[in-house]
Short mmCIF file of C-alpha atoms in Angstrom, two decimals:
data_model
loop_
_atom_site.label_atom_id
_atom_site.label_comp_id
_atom_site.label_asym_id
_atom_site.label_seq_id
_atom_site.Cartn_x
_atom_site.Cartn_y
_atom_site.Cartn_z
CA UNK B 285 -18.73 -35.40 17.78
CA UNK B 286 -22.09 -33.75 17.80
CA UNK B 287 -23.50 -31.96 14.51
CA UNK B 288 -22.39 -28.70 15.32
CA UNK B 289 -18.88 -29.20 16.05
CA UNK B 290 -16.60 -27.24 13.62
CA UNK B 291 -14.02 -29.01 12.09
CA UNK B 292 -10.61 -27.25 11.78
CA UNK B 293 -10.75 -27.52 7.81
CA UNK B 294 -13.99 -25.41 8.44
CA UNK B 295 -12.39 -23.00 11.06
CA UNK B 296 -9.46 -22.24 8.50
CA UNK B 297 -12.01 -21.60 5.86
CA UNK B 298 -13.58 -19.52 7.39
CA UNK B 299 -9.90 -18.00 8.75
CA UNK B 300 -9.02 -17.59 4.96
CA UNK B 301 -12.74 -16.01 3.72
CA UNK B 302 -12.57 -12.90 6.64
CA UNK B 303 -8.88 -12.04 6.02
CA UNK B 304 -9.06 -12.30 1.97
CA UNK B 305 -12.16 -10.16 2.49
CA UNK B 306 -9.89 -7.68 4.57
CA UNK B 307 -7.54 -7.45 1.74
CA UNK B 308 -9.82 -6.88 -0.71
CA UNK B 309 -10.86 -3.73 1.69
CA UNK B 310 -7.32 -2.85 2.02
CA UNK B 311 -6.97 -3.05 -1.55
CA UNK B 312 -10.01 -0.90 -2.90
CA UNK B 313 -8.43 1.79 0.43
CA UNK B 314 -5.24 1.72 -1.01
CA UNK B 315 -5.83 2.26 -4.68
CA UNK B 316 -8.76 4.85 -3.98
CA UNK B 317 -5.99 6.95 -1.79
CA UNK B 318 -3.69 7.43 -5.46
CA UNK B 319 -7.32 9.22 -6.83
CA UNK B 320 -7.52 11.09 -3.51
CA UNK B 321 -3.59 12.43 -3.82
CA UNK B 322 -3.93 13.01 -7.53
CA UNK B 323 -7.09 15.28 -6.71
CA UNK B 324 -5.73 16.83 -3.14
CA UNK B 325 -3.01 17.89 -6.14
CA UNK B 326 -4.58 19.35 -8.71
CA UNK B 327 -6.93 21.41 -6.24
CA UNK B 328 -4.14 22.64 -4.26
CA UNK B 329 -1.89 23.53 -7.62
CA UNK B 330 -4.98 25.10 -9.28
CA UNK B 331 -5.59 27.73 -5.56
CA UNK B 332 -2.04 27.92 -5.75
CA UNK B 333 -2.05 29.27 -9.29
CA UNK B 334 -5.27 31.36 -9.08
CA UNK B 335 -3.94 32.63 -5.67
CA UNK B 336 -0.49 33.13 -7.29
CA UNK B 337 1.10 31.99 -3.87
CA UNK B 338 3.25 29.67 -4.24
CA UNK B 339 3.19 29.06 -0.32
CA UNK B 340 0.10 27.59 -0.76
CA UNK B 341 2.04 24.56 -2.57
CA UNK B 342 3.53 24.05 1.02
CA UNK B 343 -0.18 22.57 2.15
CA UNK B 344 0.98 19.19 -0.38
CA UNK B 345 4.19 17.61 0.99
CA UNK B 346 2.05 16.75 5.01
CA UNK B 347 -0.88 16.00 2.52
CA UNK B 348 1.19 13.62 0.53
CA UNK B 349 3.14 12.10 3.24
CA UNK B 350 0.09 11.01 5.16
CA UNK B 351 -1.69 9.77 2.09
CA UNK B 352 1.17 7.81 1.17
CA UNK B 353 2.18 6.45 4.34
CA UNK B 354 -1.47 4.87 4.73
CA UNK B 355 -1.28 4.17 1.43
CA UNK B 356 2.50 1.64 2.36
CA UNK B 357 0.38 0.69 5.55
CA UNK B 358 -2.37 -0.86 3.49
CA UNK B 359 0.34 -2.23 1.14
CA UNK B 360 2.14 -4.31 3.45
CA UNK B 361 -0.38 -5.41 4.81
CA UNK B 362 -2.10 -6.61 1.54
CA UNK B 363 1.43 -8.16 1.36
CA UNK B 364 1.13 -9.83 4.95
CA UNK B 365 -2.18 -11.27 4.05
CA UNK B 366 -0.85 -13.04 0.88
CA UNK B 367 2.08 -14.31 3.04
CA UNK B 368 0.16 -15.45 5.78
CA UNK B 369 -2.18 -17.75 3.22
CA UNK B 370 1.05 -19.10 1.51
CA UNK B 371 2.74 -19.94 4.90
CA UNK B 372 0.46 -20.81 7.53
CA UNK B 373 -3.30 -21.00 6.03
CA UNK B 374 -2.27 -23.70 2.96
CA UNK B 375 -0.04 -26.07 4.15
CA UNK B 376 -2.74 -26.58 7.12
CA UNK B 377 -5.18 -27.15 4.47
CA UNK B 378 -3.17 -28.91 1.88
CA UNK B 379 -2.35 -31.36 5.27
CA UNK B 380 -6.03 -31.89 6.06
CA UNK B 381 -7.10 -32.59 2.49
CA UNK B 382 -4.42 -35.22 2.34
CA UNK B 383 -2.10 -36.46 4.82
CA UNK B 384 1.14 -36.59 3.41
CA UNK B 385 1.45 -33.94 0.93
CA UNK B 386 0.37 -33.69 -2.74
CA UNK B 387 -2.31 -31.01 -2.15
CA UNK B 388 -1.65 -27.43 -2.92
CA UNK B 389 -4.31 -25.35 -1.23
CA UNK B 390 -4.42 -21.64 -2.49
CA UNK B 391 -2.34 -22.15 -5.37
CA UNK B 392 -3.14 -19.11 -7.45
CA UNK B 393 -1.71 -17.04 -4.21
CA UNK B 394 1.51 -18.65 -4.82
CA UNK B 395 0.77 -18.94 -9.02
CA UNK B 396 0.57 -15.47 -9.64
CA UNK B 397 3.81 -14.11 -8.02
CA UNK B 398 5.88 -16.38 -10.32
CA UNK B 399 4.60 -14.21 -13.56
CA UNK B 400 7.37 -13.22 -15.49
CA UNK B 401 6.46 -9.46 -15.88
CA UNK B 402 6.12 -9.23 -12.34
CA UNK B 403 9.09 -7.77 -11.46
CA UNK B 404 8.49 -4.98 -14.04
CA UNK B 405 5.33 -4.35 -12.79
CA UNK B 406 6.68 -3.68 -9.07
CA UNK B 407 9.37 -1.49 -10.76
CA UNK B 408 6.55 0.77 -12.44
CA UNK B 409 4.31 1.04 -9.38
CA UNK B 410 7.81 2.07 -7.43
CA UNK B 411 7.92 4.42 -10.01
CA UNK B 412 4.39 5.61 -9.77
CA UNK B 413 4.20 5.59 -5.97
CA UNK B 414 7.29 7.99 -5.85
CA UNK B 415 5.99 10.22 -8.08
CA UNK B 416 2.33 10.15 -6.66
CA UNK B 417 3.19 10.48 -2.86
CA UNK B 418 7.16 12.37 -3.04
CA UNK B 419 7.76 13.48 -6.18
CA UNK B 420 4.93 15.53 -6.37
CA UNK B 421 6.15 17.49 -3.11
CA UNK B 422 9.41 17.80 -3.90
CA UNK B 423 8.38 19.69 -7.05
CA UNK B 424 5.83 21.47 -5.25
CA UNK B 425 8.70 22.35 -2.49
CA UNK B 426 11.20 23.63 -5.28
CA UNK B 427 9.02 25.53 -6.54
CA UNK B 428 8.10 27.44 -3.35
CA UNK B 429 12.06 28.01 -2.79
CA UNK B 430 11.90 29.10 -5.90
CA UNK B 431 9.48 31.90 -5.55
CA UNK B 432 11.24 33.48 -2.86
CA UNK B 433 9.59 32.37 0.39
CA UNK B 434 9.95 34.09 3.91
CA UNK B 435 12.16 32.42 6.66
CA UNK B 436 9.83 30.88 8.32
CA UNK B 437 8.84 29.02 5.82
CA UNK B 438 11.48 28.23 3.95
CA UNK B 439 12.44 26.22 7.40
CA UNK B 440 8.96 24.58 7.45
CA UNK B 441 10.03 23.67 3.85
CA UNK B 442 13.10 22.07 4.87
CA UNK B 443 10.92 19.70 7.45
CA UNK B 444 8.51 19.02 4.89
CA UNK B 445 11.24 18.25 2.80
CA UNK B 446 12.68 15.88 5.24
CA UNK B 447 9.45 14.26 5.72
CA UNK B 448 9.16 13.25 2.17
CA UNK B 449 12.64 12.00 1.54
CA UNK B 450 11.78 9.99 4.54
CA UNK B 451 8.69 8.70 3.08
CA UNK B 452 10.38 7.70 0.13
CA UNK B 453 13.13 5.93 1.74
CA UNK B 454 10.28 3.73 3.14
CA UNK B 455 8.29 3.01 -0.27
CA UNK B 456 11.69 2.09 -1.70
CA UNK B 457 12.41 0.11 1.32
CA UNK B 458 9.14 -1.53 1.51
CA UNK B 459 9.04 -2.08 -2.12
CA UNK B 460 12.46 -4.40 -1.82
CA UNK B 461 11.28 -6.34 0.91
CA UNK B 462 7.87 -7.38 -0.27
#
């Protein structure tokens, strides 16, 4: 084997280093896209208000469901990475290290799901990604139908509406699997 040969220990390092630096992408995406929503919010709620048309508020649901679809996109696969190192990446390298077993490779991927508060935590950020990204439009939606709208858009509500309760039947459904 000449000097330059890679050895598969080094091609799995190098395997683990570019897809744990494509999470940590994914995860400075998906947390900056809560501070986009929360500010596409407040600007839209504060035209709305100076405007005093509540149509206006109709611009949030689309808003919200696209931020908070690519928002579960980046989220799963965050998720996907993790799962990926756990399954395929460590046991390859725990193998390598030392044929036979006894190795853990990547243990704090595995460590840090068995917190105890962890399934607490998921609960709140359920909580806090159905508010962010749906419950935000809903409100937004009721009160437009509130206010009186025309027909037209009351019917472009009730797709918007749709949209959203569709979203959220994905976080929620997302947010059991992972």
């Amino acid at each position: 084997m000449a000097e330059q040969d890679v050895t598969v220990g080094q091609l799995l390092l190098a395997e683990y280093q570019t897809i744990k630096d494509e999470q940590k992408a994914r995860i400075g995406f998906r947390d900056n896209l809560l501070y986009v929503t929360l500010t596409v919010v407040a600007a839209v709620i504060a035209a709305a208000a100076q405007a005093k048309q509540a149509s206006m508020l109709l611009a949030l649901p689309p808003v919200c469901v696209v931020l908070g679809w690519t928002y579960l996109v980046n989220d799963q696969k965050i998720s996907a990475i993790g799962a990926y190192v756990r399954s395929e990446l460590a046991p390859k390298l725990a193998e390598l290290a030392k044929p036979g077993g006894g190795v853990q490779a990547f243990g704090w991927e595995i460590a840090h799901r068995g917190d105890t508060r962890r399934g607490s935590r998921k609960a709140v950020q359920l909580a806090v990604d159905l508010l962010a990204f749906c419950g935000v439009p809903l409100a937004a939606l009721v009160v437009f139908w509130a206010s009186g709208g025309s027909g037209l858009l009351v019917a472009l509500s009730g797709l918007e509406a749709l949209a959203v309760g569709g979203l959220a039947s994905q976080v929620v459904w997302y947010a059991n699997g992972a």
